[in-house]
JSON list of C-alpha atoms in Angstrom, two decimals:
[
{"chain": "A", "resi": 217, "resn": "MET", "atom": "CA", "xyz": [61.22, -24.38, -146.67]},
{"chain": "A", "resi": 218, "resn": "PRO", "atom": "CA", "xyz": [61.68, -20.74, -145.51]},
{"chain": "A", "resi": 219, "resn": "HIS", "atom": "CA", "xyz": [60.57, -18.22, -148.13]},
{"chain": "A", "resi": 220, "resn": "TRP", "atom": "CA", "xyz": [59.83, -14.53, -148.57]},
{"chain": "A", "resi": 221, "resn": "SER", "atom": "CA", "xyz": [56.16, -13.50, -148.61]},
{"chain": "A", "resi": 222, "resn": "GLY", "atom": "CA", "xyz": [54.80, -10.08, -149.49]},
{"chain": "A", "resi": 223, "resn": "GLY", "atom": "CA", "xyz": [58.16, -8.49, -150.35]},
{"chain": "A", "resi": 224, "resn": "PRO", "atom": "CA", "xyz": [61.13, -7.54, -148.18]},
{"chain": "A", "resi": 225, "resn": "SER", "atom": "CA", "xyz": [58.99, -6.17, -145.35]},
{"chain": "A", "resi": 226, "resn": "GLY", "atom": "CA", "xyz": [57.33, -9.47, -144.36]},
{"chain": "A", "resi": 227, "resn": "LEU", "atom": "CA", "xyz": [58.84, -12.76, -143.23]},
{"chain": "A", "resi": 228, "resn": "SER", "atom": "CA", "xyz": [56.46, -15.65, -143.52]},
{"chain": "A", "resi": 229, "resn": "THR", "atom": "CA", "xyz": [55.33, -17.62, -140.47]},
{"chain": "A", "resi": 230, "resn": "THR", "atom": "CA", "xyz": [57.66, -20.41, -141.57]},
{"chain": "A", "resi": 231, "resn": "ILE", "atom": "CA", "xyz": [60.86, -18.40, -141.29]},
{"chain": "A", "resi": 232, "resn": "ILE", "atom": "CA", "xyz": [59.72, -16.82, -138.02]},
{"chain": "A", "resi": 233, "resn": "GLU", "atom": "CA", "xyz": [59.34, -20.30, -136.57]},
{"chain": "A", "resi": 234, "resn": "VAL", "atom": "CA", "xyz": [62.84, -21.20, -137.75]},
{"chain": "A", "resi": 235, "resn": "LEU", "atom": "CA", "xyz": [64.38, -18.16, -136.08]},
{"chain": "A", "resi": 236, "resn": "ARG", "atom": "CA", "xyz": [62.42, -18.36, -132.81]},
{"chain": "A", "resi": 237, "resn": "PRO", "atom": "CA", "xyz": [64.56, -19.81, -129.96]},
{"chain": "A", "resi": 238, "resn": "PRO", "atom": "CA", "xyz": [63.37, -23.14, -128.54]},
{"chain": "A", "resi": 239, "resn": "SER", "atom": "CA", "xyz": [61.18, -22.94, -125.45]},
{"chain": "A", "resi": 240, "resn": "VAL", "atom": "CA", "xyz": [62.69, -23.93, -122.11]},
{"chain": "A", "resi": 241, "resn": "ASP", "atom": "CA", "xyz": [60.81, -26.04, -119.60]},
{"chain": "A", "resi": 242, "resn": "SER", "atom": "CA", "xyz": [61.79, -24.23, -116.41]},
{"chain": "A", "resi": 243, "resn": "GLU", "atom": "CA", "xyz": [60.07, -26.83, -114.23]},
{"chain": "A", "resi": 244, "resn": "ALA", "atom": "CA", "xyz": [62.10, -29.65, -115.78]},
{"chain": "A", "resi": 245, "resn": "LEU", "atom": "CA", "xyz": [65.30, -27.71, -115.29]},
{"chain": "A", "resi": 246, "resn": "SER", "atom": "CA", "xyz": [64.50, -27.10, -111.64]},
{"chain": "A", "resi": 247, "resn": "VAL", "atom": "CA", "xyz": [64.13, -30.83, -111.04]},
{"chain": "A", "resi": 248, "resn": "ARG", "atom": "CA", "xyz": [67.60, -31.84, -112.22]},
{"chain": "A", "resi": 249, "resn": "GLY", "atom": "CA", "xyz": [70.26, -31.16, -109.65]},
{"chain": "A", "resi": 250, "resn": "GLY", "atom": "CA", "xyz": [68.33, -28.53, -107.74]},
{"chain": "A", "resi": 251, "resn": "THR", "atom": "CA", "xyz": [71.31, -26.17, -107.81]},
{"chain": "A", "resi": 252, "resn": "GLY", "atom": "CA", "xyz": [73.48, -25.50, -110.83]},
{"chain": "A", "resi": 253, "resn": "GLY", "atom": "CA", "xyz": [71.80, -28.19, -112.93]},
{"chain": "A", "resi": 254, "resn": "LYS", "atom": "CA", "xyz": [74.16, -30.96, -111.76]},
{"chain": "A", "resi": 255, "resn": "MET", "atom": "CA", "xyz": [72.91, -34.26, -110.40]},
{"chain": "A", "resi": 256, "resn": "ILE", "atom": "CA", "xyz": [75.12, -35.23, -107.45]},
{"chain": "A", "resi": 257, "resn": "VAL", "atom": "CA", "xyz": [74.09, -38.27, -105.42]},
{"chain": "A", "resi": 258, "resn": "CYS", "atom": "CA", "xyz": [75.16, -39.96, -102.20]},
{"chain": "A", "resi": 259, "resn": "LEU", "atom": "CA", "xyz": [75.43, -43.69, -101.58]},
{"chain": "A", "resi": 260, "resn": "ALA", "atom": "CA", "xyz": [74.32, -45.22, -98.29]},
{"chain": "A", "resi": 261, "resn": "TRP", "atom": "CA", "xyz": [73.98, -48.59, -96.59]},
{"chain": "A", "resi": 262, "resn": "GLY", "atom": "CA", "xyz": [73.97, -47.95, -92.82]},
{"chain": "A", "resi": 263, "resn": "SER", "atom": "CA", "xyz": [72.75, -45.30, -90.39]},
{"chain": "A", "resi": 264, "resn": "LEU", "atom": "CA", "xyz": [72.84, -42.65, -93.11]},
{"chain": "A", "resi": 265, "resn": "VAL", "atom": "CA", "xyz": [69.64, -44.21, -94.46]},
{"chain": "A", "resi": 266, "resn": "TRP", "atom": "CA", "xyz": [67.54, -43.82, -91.31]},
{"chain": "A", "resi": 267, "resn": "ASN", "atom": "CA", "xyz": [69.42, -40.90, -89.78]},
{"chain": "A", "resi": 268, "resn": "PRO", "atom": "CA", "xyz": [70.79, -38.56, -92.49]},
{"chain": "A", "resi": 269, "resn": "GLY", "atom": "CA", "xyz": [71.03, -35.66, -90.06]},
{"chain": "A", "resi": 270, "resn": "ALA", "atom": "CA", "xyz": [71.79, -32.39, -91.84]},
{"chain": "A", "resi": 271, "resn": "LEU", "atom": "CA", "xyz": [72.80, -34.10, -95.08]},
{"chain": "A", "resi": 272, "resn": "PRO", "atom": "CA", "xyz": [70.82, -32.23, -97.79]},
{"chain": "A", "resi": 273, "resn": "ILE", "atom": "CA", "xyz": [69.13, -35.19, -99.44]},
{"chain": "A", "resi": 274, "resn": "VAL", "atom": "CA", "xyz": [66.29, -34.67, -101.93]},
{"chain": "A", "resi": 275, "resn": "GLY", "atom": "CA", "xyz": [63.38, -37.08, -101.73]},
{"chain": "A", "resi": 276, "resn": "ASP", "atom": "CA", "xyz": [63.63, -40.69, -100.62]},
{"chain": "A", "resi": 277, "resn": "TRP", "atom": "CA", "xyz": [66.44, -43.21, -100.83]},
{"chain": "A", "resi": 278, "resn": "SER", "atom": "CA", "xyz": [66.40, -45.37, -103.96]},
{"chain": "A", "resi": 279, "resn": "THR", "atom": "CA", "xyz": [67.37, -49.02, -103.71]},
{"chain": "A", "resi": 280, "resn": "ASP", "atom": "CA", "xyz": [69.07, -49.62, -107.07]},
{"chain": "A", "resi": 281, "resn": "GLY", "atom": "CA", "xyz": [72.57, -48.46, -106.21]},
{"chain": "A", "resi": 282, "resn": "PRO", "atom": "CA", "xyz": [75.79, -50.17, -107.29]},
{"chain": "A", "resi": 283, "resn": "ALA", "atom": "CA", "xyz": [76.55, -53.66, -106.02]},
{"chain": "A", "resi": 284, "resn": "LEU", "atom": "CA", "xyz": [79.29, -53.38, -103.40]},
{"chain": "A", "resi": 285, "resn": "PRO", "atom": "CA", "xyz": [80.83, -55.75, -100.82]},
{"chain": "A", "resi": 286, "resn": "LEU", "atom": "CA", "xyz": [79.90, -54.67, -97.29]},
{"chain": "A", "resi": 287, "resn": "GLU", "atom": "CA", "xyz": [80.20, -56.05, -93.79]},
{"chain": "A", "resi": 288, "resn": "PHE", "atom": "CA", "xyz": [79.58, -55.14, -90.15]},
{"chain": "A", "resi": 289, "resn": "ALA", "atom": "CA", "xyz": [83.33, -54.83, -89.84]},
{"chain": "A", "resi": 290, "resn": "ARG", "atom": "CA", "xyz": [84.20, -51.52, -88.15]},
{"chain": "A", "resi": 291, "resn": "GLU", "atom": "CA", "xyz": [84.06, -51.10, -84.39]},
{"chain": "A", "resi": 292, "resn": "SER", "atom": "CA", "xyz": [82.61, -47.70, -83.53]},
{"chain": "A", "resi": 293, "resn": "GLU", "atom": "CA", "xyz": [83.39, -45.63, -80.44]},
{"chain": "A", "resi": 294, "resn": "ASP", "atom": "CA", "xyz": [80.30, -46.96, -78.65]},
{"chain": "A", "resi": 295, "resn": "GLY", "atom": "CA", "xyz": [81.11, -50.60, -79.45]},
{"chain": "A", "resi": 296, "resn": "ARG", "atom": "CA", "xyz": [78.69, -51.16, -82.34]},
{"chain": "A", "resi": 297, "resn": "MET", "atom": "CA", "xyz": [79.94, -52.99, -85.40]},
{"chain": "A", "resi": 298, "resn": "THR", "atom": "CA", "xyz": [79.10, -50.72, -88.32]},
{"chain": "A", "resi": 299, "resn": "LEU", "atom": "CA", "xyz": [78.85, -51.34, -92.04]},
{"chain": "A", "resi": 300, "resn": "VAL", "atom": "CA", "xyz": [81.85, -50.53, -94.23]},
{"chain": "A", "resi": 301, "resn": "LEU", "atom": "CA", "xyz": [83.23, -51.54, -97.59]},
{"chain": "A", "resi": 302, "resn": "VAL", "atom": "CA", "xyz": [85.35, -54.69, -97.42]},
{"chain": "A", "resi": 303, "resn": "ASP", "atom": "CA", "xyz": [86.86, -57.19, -99.83]},
{"chain": "A", "resi": 304, "resn": "HIS", "atom": "CA", "xyz": [84.66, -60.24, -100.41]},
{"chain": "A", "resi": 305, "resn": "ASP", "atom": "CA", "xyz": [82.74, -61.80, -103.28]},
{"chain": "A", "resi": 306, "resn": "ARG", "atom": "CA", "xyz": [79.15, -61.26, -102.11]},
{"chain": "A", "resi": 307, "resn": "PRO", "atom": "CA", "xyz": [78.26, -57.68, -103.13]},
{"chain": "A", "resi": 308, "resn": "VAL", "atom": "CA", "xyz": [74.82, -56.23, -102.47]},
{"chain": "A", "resi": 309, "resn": "SER", "atom": "CA", "xyz": [73.01, -53.31, -104.04]},
{"chain": "A", "resi": 310, "resn": "VAL", "atom": "CA", "xyz": [73.28, -50.19, -101.89]},
{"chain": "A", "resi": 311, "resn": "LEU", "atom": "CA", "xyz": [70.97, -47.18, -101.68]},
{"chain": "A", "resi": 312, "resn": "TRP", "atom": "CA", "xyz": [71.35, -43.69, -103.13]},
{"chain": "A", "resi": 313, "resn": "ALA", "atom": "CA", "xyz": [69.71, -40.28, -102.91]},
{"chain": "A", "resi": 314, "resn": "GLU", "atom": "CA", "xyz": [70.13, -36.99, -104.70]},
{"chain": "A", "resi": 315, "resn": "LEU", "atom": "CA", "xyz": [71.86, -34.18, -102.82]},
{"chain": "A", "resi": 316, "resn": "GLU", "atom": "CA", "xyz": [70.86, -30.54, -103.02]},
{"chain": "A", "resi": 317, "resn": "VAL", "atom": "CA", "xyz": [74.37, -29.21, -103.63]},
{"chain": "A", "resi": 318, "resn": "ARG", "atom": "CA", "xyz": [76.06, -27.12, -106.29]},
{"chain": "A", "resi": 319, "resn": "ASP", "atom": "CA", "xyz": [79.06, -29.40, -106.97]},
{"chain": "A", "resi": 320, "resn": "ILE", "atom": "CA", "xyz": [80.99, -32.47, -105.86]},
{"chain": "A", "resi": 321, "resn": "GLU", "atom": "CA", "xyz": [83.10, -30.46, -103.41]},
{"chain": "A", "resi": 322, "resn": "GLN", "atom": "CA", "xyz": [80.06, -29.27, -101.50]},
{"chain": "A", "resi": 323, "resn": "ALA", "atom": "CA", "xyz": [78.66, -32.80, -101.53]},
{"chain": "A", "resi": 324, "resn": "SER", "atom": "CA", "xyz": [81.90, -34.23, -100.10]},
{"chain": "A", "resi": 325, "resn": "GLU", "atom": "CA", "xyz": [82.01, -31.62, -97.35]},
{"chain": "A", "resi": 326, "resn": "ALA", "atom": "CA", "xyz": [78.36, -32.16, -96.42]},
{"chain": "A", "resi": 327, "resn": "LEU", "atom": "CA", "xyz": [78.94, -35.90, -96.06]},
{"chain": "A", "resi": 328, "resn": "ARG", "atom": "CA", "xyz": [82.17, -35.36, -94.11]},
{"chain": "A", "resi": 329, "resn": "LEU", "atom": "CA", "xyz": [80.37, -33.16, -91.62]},
{"chain": "A", "resi": 330, "resn": "ARG", "atom": "CA", "xyz": [77.51, -35.61, -91.22]},
{"chain": "A", "resi": 331, "resn": "GLU", "atom": "CA", "xyz": [79.92, -38.49, -90.64]},
{"chain": "A", "resi": 332, "resn": "LYS", "atom": "CA", "xyz": [81.99, -36.34, -88.22]},
{"chain": "A", "resi": 333, "resn": "VAL", "atom": "CA", "xyz": [85.30, -37.32, -89.78]},
{"chain": "A", "resi": 334, "resn": "ARG", "atom": "CA", "xyz": [88.27, -34.98, -89.71]},
{"chain": "A", "resi": 335, "resn": "PHE", "atom": "CA", "xyz": [90.00, -36.02, -92.91]},
{"chain": "A", "resi": 336, "resn": "ASP", "atom": "CA", "xyz": [88.86, -35.85, -96.51]},
{"chain": "A", "resi": 337, "resn": "GLY", "atom": "CA", "xyz": [90.17, -39.34, -97.28]},
{"chain": "A", "resi": 338, "resn": "ALA", "atom": "CA", "xyz": [87.25, -40.84, -95.37]},
{"chain": "A", "resi": 339, "resn": "ILE", "atom": "CA", "xyz": [84.90, -39.64, -98.09]},
{"chain": "A", "resi": 340, "resn": "GLY", "atom": "CA", "xyz": [84.92, -41.26, -101.52]},
{"chain": "A", "resi": 341, "resn": "ARG", "atom": "CA", "xyz": [83.93, -39.35, -104.62]},
{"chain": "A", "resi": 342, "resn": "TRP", "atom": "CA", "xyz": [83.62, -39.82, -108.34]},
{"chain": "A", "resi": 343, "resn": "PRO", "atom": "CA", "xyz": [84.88, -38.29, -110.54]},
{"chain": "A", "resi": 344, "resn": "ALA", "atom": "CA", "xyz": [87.95, -39.12, -108.47]},
{"chain": "A", "resi": 345, "resn": "VAL", "atom": "CA", "xyz": [90.65, -36.72, -107.35]},
{"chain": "A", "resi": 346, "resn": "ALA", "atom": "CA", "xyz": [94.17, -37.50, -106.17]},
{"chain": "A", "resi": 347, "resn": "ARG", "atom": "CA", "xyz": [93.20, -40.06, -103.53]},
{"chain": "A", "resi": 348, "resn": "GLN", "atom": "CA", "xyz": [91.78, -43.30, -104.92]},
{"chain": "A", "resi": 349, "resn": "HIS", "atom": "CA", "xyz": [89.36, -45.54, -103.03]},
{"chain": "A", "resi": 350, "resn": "ALA", "atom": "CA", "xyz": [88.47, -49.18, -103.38]},
{"chain": "A", "resi": 351, "resn": "PHE", "atom": "CA", "xyz": [85.63, -49.84, -105.80]},
{"chain": "A", "resi": 352, "resn": "ASP", "atom": "CA", "xyz": [85.62, -46.30, -107.18]},
{"chain": "A", "resi": 353, "resn": "GLU", "atom": "CA", "xyz": [85.65, -47.60, -110.76]},
{"chain": "A", "resi": 354, "resn": "VAL", "atom": "CA", "xyz": [82.63, -49.80, -110.03]},
{"chain": "A", "resi": 355, "resn": "ILE", "atom": "CA", "xyz": [80.84, -46.82, -108.51]},
{"chain": "A", "resi": 356, "resn": "GLY", "atom": "CA", "xyz": [81.93, -44.59, -111.38]},
{"chain": "A", "resi": 357, "resn": "GLY", "atom": "CA", "xyz": [80.60, -47.06, -113.95]},
{"chain": "A", "resi": 358, "resn": "TRP", "atom": "CA", "xyz": [77.25, -47.15, -112.16]},
{"chain": "A", "resi": 359, "resn": "MET", "atom": "CA", "xyz": [77.17, -43.34, -112.02]},
{"chain": "A", "resi": 360, "resn": "ASN", "atom": "CA", "xyz": [77.84, -43.06, -115.74]},
{"chain": "A", "resi": 361, "resn": "ALA", "atom": "CA", "xyz": [75.15, -45.61, -116.55]},
{"chain": "A", "resi": 362, "resn": "LYS", "atom": "CA", "xyz": [72.67, -43.59, -114.49]},
{"chain": "A", "resi": 363, "resn": "GLY", "atom": "CA", "xyz": [73.67, -40.33, -116.16]},
{"chain": "A", "resi": 364, "resn": "PHE", "atom": "CA", "xyz": [74.60, -38.61, -112.88]},
{"chain": "A", "resi": 365, "resn": "ASP", "atom": "CA", "xyz": [77.29, -35.92, -112.67]},
{"chain": "A", "resi": 366, "resn": "GLY", "atom": "CA", "xyz": [78.89, -37.01, -109.40]},
{"chain": "A", "resi": 367, "resn": "VAL", "atom": "CA", "xyz": [78.63, -39.39, -106.46]},
{"chain": "A", "resi": 368, "resn": "VAL", "atom": "CA", "xyz": [79.98, -39.42, -102.90]},
{"chain": "A", "resi": 369, "resn": "TRP", "atom": "CA", "xyz": [80.10, -42.16, -100.28]},
{"chain": "A", "resi": 370, "resn": "THR", "atom": "CA", "xyz": [81.57, -42.95, -96.87]},
{"chain": "A", "resi": 371, "resn": "ALA", "atom": "CA", "xyz": [84.93, -44.67, -97.26]},
{"chain": "A", "resi": 372, "resn": "LEU", "atom": "CA", "xyz": [85.86, -45.50, -93.67]},
{"chain": "A", "resi": 373, "resn": "ARG", "atom": "CA", "xyz": [88.08, -48.56, -93.32]},
{"chain": "A", "resi": 374, "resn": "PRO", "atom": "CA", "xyz": [87.23, -51.79, -91.52]},
{"chain": "A", "resi": 375, "resn": "GLY", "atom": "CA", "xyz": [88.84, -53.00, -88.32]},
{"chain": "A", "resi": 376, "resn": "MET", "atom": "CA", "xyz": [88.59, -53.12, -84.56]},
{"chain": "A", "resi": 377, "resn": "ARG", "atom": "CA", "xyz": [89.56, -49.90, -82.79]},
{"chain": "A", "resi": 378, "resn": "ALA", "atom": "CA", "xyz": [92.75, -51.38, -81.31]},
{"chain": "A", "resi": 379, "resn": "ASP", "atom": "CA", "xyz": [93.86, -52.60, -84.73]},
{"chain": "A", "resi": 380, "resn": "ARG", "atom": "CA", "xyz": [93.16, -49.28, -86.43]},
{"chain": "A", "resi": 381, "resn": "GLN", "atom": "CA", "xyz": [95.26, -47.45, -83.88]},
{"chain": "A", "resi": 382, "resn": "SER", "atom": "CA", "xyz": [98.22, -49.44, -85.16]},
{"chain": "A", "resi": 383, "resn": "ARG", "atom": "CA", "xyz": [97.13, -48.77, -88.78]},
{"chain": "A", "resi": 384, "resn": "SER", "atom": "CA", "xyz": [95.90, -52.30, -89.34]},
{"chain": "A", "resi": 385, "resn": "TYR", "atom": "CA", "xyz": [92.71, -52.22, -91.40]},
{"chain": "A", "resi": 386, "resn": "VAL", "atom": "CA", "xyz": [91.72, -55.86, -91.73]},
{"chain": "A", "resi": 387, "resn": "THR", "atom": "CA", "xyz": [88.22, -57.25, -91.64]},
{"chain": "A", "resi": 388, "resn": "PRO", "atom": "CA", "xyz": [87.80, -58.98, -88.26]},
{"chain": "A", "resi": 389, "resn": "SER", "atom": "CA", "xyz": [86.63, -62.56, -88.25]},
{"chain": "A", "resi": 390, "resn": "LEU", "atom": "CA", "xyz": [83.06, -63.37, -87.27]},
{"chain": "A", "resi": 391, "resn": "ALA", "atom": "CA", "xyz": [84.34, -65.17, -84.17]},
{"chain": "A", "resi": 392, "resn": "ARG", "atom": "CA", "xyz": [86.24, -62.08, -83.05]},
{"chain": "A", "resi": 393, "resn": "ILE", "atom": "CA", "xyz": [83.21, -59.86, -83.58]},
{"chain": "A", "resi": 394, "resn": "GLU", "atom": "CA", "xyz": [81.02, -62.25, -81.61]},
{"chain": "A", "resi": 395, "resn": "ARG", "atom": "CA", "xyz": [83.48, -62.21, -78.69]},
{"chain": "A", "resi": 396, "resn": "HIS", "atom": "CA", "xyz": [83.52, -58.41, -78.83]},
{"chain": "A", "resi": 397, "resn": "LEU", "atom": "CA", "xyz": [79.73, -58.11, -78.81]},
{"chain": "A", "resi": 398, "resn": "ALA", "atom": "CA", "xyz": [79.37, -60.68, -76.03]},
{"chain": "A", "resi": 399, "resn": "ALA", "atom": "CA", "xyz": [81.62, -58.56, -73.82]},
{"chain": "A", "resi": 400, "resn": "LEU", "atom": "CA", "xyz": [79.66, -55.34, -74.29]},
{"chain": "A", "resi": 401, "resn": "PRO", "atom": "CA", "xyz": [77.61, -53.97, -71.37]},
{"chain": "A", "resi": 402, "resn": "PRO", "atom": "CA", "xyz": [73.83, -54.36, -71.74]},
{"chain": "A", "resi": 403, "resn": "GLU", "atom": "CA", "xyz": [73.11, -50.85, -73.06]},
{"chain": "A", "resi": 404, "resn": "ALA", "atom": "CA", "xyz": [75.88, -51.09, -75.65]},
{"chain": "A", "resi": 405, "resn": "ARG", "atom": "CA", "xyz": [74.55, -54.50, -76.76]},
{"chain": "A", "resi": 406, "resn": "VAL", "atom": "CA", "xyz": [71.11, -52.97, -77.26]},
{"chain": "A", "resi": 407, "resn": "ASN", "atom": "CA", "xyz": [72.63, -50.22, -79.43]},
{"chain": "A", "resi": 408, "resn": "ALA", "atom": "CA", "xyz": [74.60, -52.82, -81.39]},
{"chain": "A", "resi": 409, "resn": "ALA", "atom": "CA", "xyz": [71.44, -54.86, -81.98]},
{"chain": "A", "resi": 410, "resn": "ARG", "atom": "CA", "xyz": [69.46, -51.79, -83.01]},
{"chain": "A", "resi": 411, "resn": "TYR", "atom": "CA", "xyz": [72.07, -50.94, -85.64]},
{"chain": "A", "resi": 412, "resn": "VAL", "atom": "CA", "xyz": [72.08, -54.43, -87.15]},
{"chain": "A", "resi": 413, "resn": "ASN", "atom": "CA", "xyz": [68.28, -54.60, -87.18]},
{"chain": "A", "resi": 414, "resn": "SER", "atom": "CA", "xyz": [67.90, -51.11, -88.65]},
{"chain": "A", "resi": 415, "resn": "ALA", "atom": "CA", "xyz": [70.15, -51.73, -91.64]},
{"chain": "A", "resi": 416, "resn": "PRO", "atom": "CA", "xyz": [68.12, -51.98, -94.88]},
{"chain": "A", "resi": 417, "resn": "GLU", "atom": "CA", "xyz": [66.98, -55.52, -95.58]},
{"chain": "A", "resi": 418, "resn": "GLN", "atom": "CA", "xyz": [68.83, -55.59, -98.90]},
{"chain": "A", "resi": 419, "resn": "ILE", "atom": "CA", "xyz": [72.17, -55.19, -97.09]},
{"chain": "A", "resi": 420, "resn": "ALA", "atom": "CA", "xyz": [72.43, -58.97, -96.64]},
{"chain": "A", "resi": 421, "resn": "THR", "atom": "CA", "xyz": [76.08, -59.32, -95.67]},
{"chain": "A", "resi": 422, "resn": "PRO", "atom": "CA", "xyz": [77.76, -62.67, -94.90]},
{"chain": "A", "resi": 423, "resn": "TYR", "atom": "CA", "xyz": [77.91, -61.95, -91.15]},
{"chain": "A", "resi": 424, "resn": "ARG", "atom": "CA", "xyz": [74.42, -60.52, -90.73]},
{"chain": "A", "resi": 425, "resn": "PRO", "atom": "CA", "xyz": [72.45, -63.73, -90.05]},
{"chain": "A", "resi": 426, "resn": "ALA", "atom": "CA", "xyz": [74.86, -64.83, -87.31]},
{"chain": "A", "resi": 427, "resn": "LEU", "atom": "CA", "xyz": [74.95, -61.37, -85.73]},
{"chain": "A", "resi": 428, "resn": "GLY", "atom": "CA", "xyz": [71.17, -61.23, -85.72]},
{"chain": "A", "resi": 429, "resn": "LEU", "atom": "CA", "xyz": [70.98, -64.54, -83.86]},
{"chain": "A", "resi": 430, "resn": "MET", "atom": "CA", "xyz": [73.69, -63.60, -81.40]},
{"chain": "A", "resi": 431, "resn": "LEU", "atom": "CA", "xyz": [72.04, -60.27, -80.57]},
{"chain": "A", "resi": 432, "resn": "ALA", "atom": "CA", "xyz": [68.52, -61.68, -80.40]},
{"chain": "A", "resi": 433, "resn": "ASP", "atom": "CA", "xyz": [68.27, -61.12, -76.65]},
{"chain": "A", "resi": 434, "resn": "ALA", "atom": "CA", "xyz": [69.29, -57.48, -77.02]},
{"chain": "A", "resi": 435, "resn": "SER", "atom": "CA", "xyz": [67.05, -57.11, -80.07]},
{"chain": "A", "resi": 436, "resn": "SER", "atom": "CA", "xyz": [63.96, -57.75, -77.96]},
{"chain": "A", "resi": 437, "resn": "VAL", "atom": "CA", "xyz": [64.94, -54.73, -75.87]},
{"chain": "A", "resi": 438, "resn": "ALA", "atom": "CA", "xyz": [65.96, -52.60, -78.86]},
{"chain": "A", "resi": 439, "resn": "ASN", "atom": "CA", "xyz": [62.70, -53.38, -80.70]},
{"chain": "A", "resi": 440, "resn": "PRO", "atom": "CA", "xyz": [60.03, -54.10, -78.06]}
]
């Protein structure tokens, strides 16, 4: 218990310890969030993992992200079928990494620039703003359980390019994707095979085994 010692001119060691402010571990503070003390992370499942570009990730990708339904269901400009969120009942755990950013706005913009998309709606974020995305509550629950302050992810829609031009965002059937890949010129098939083969092993989507078999000839060129 604090007490006086030696008259009014001397506080005892006990009361000095009570009044002394707690020490701050500056190294521990510098670890969390990097900037501003907030921990903002980015989810990934496709090329972002092996080619983050200028995205300011900190450290390596972790493999214990939220379980989300994914598929090779979006035709890219070069003909590859890329991974996007879809609606099916076979979710897989995605990857995540910390971002060296000051807030969720900077994180969203950094991901938008890396993905080369012109509209903010292509980037998901939690806490959410006006625009809602599929599975944002699942992602938000995972974020809260991890104790993070914010999370961003790519929220591009599925579909073949011709369908998306008419604002139809449906997941193409496996048969349609196989016909599309079969019609690609050799170099484009090699790129398509490289993308499928490069996706993290844990991204075991329903279509992946069949696509791997179909692109086996191109895979031997993509991965000599």
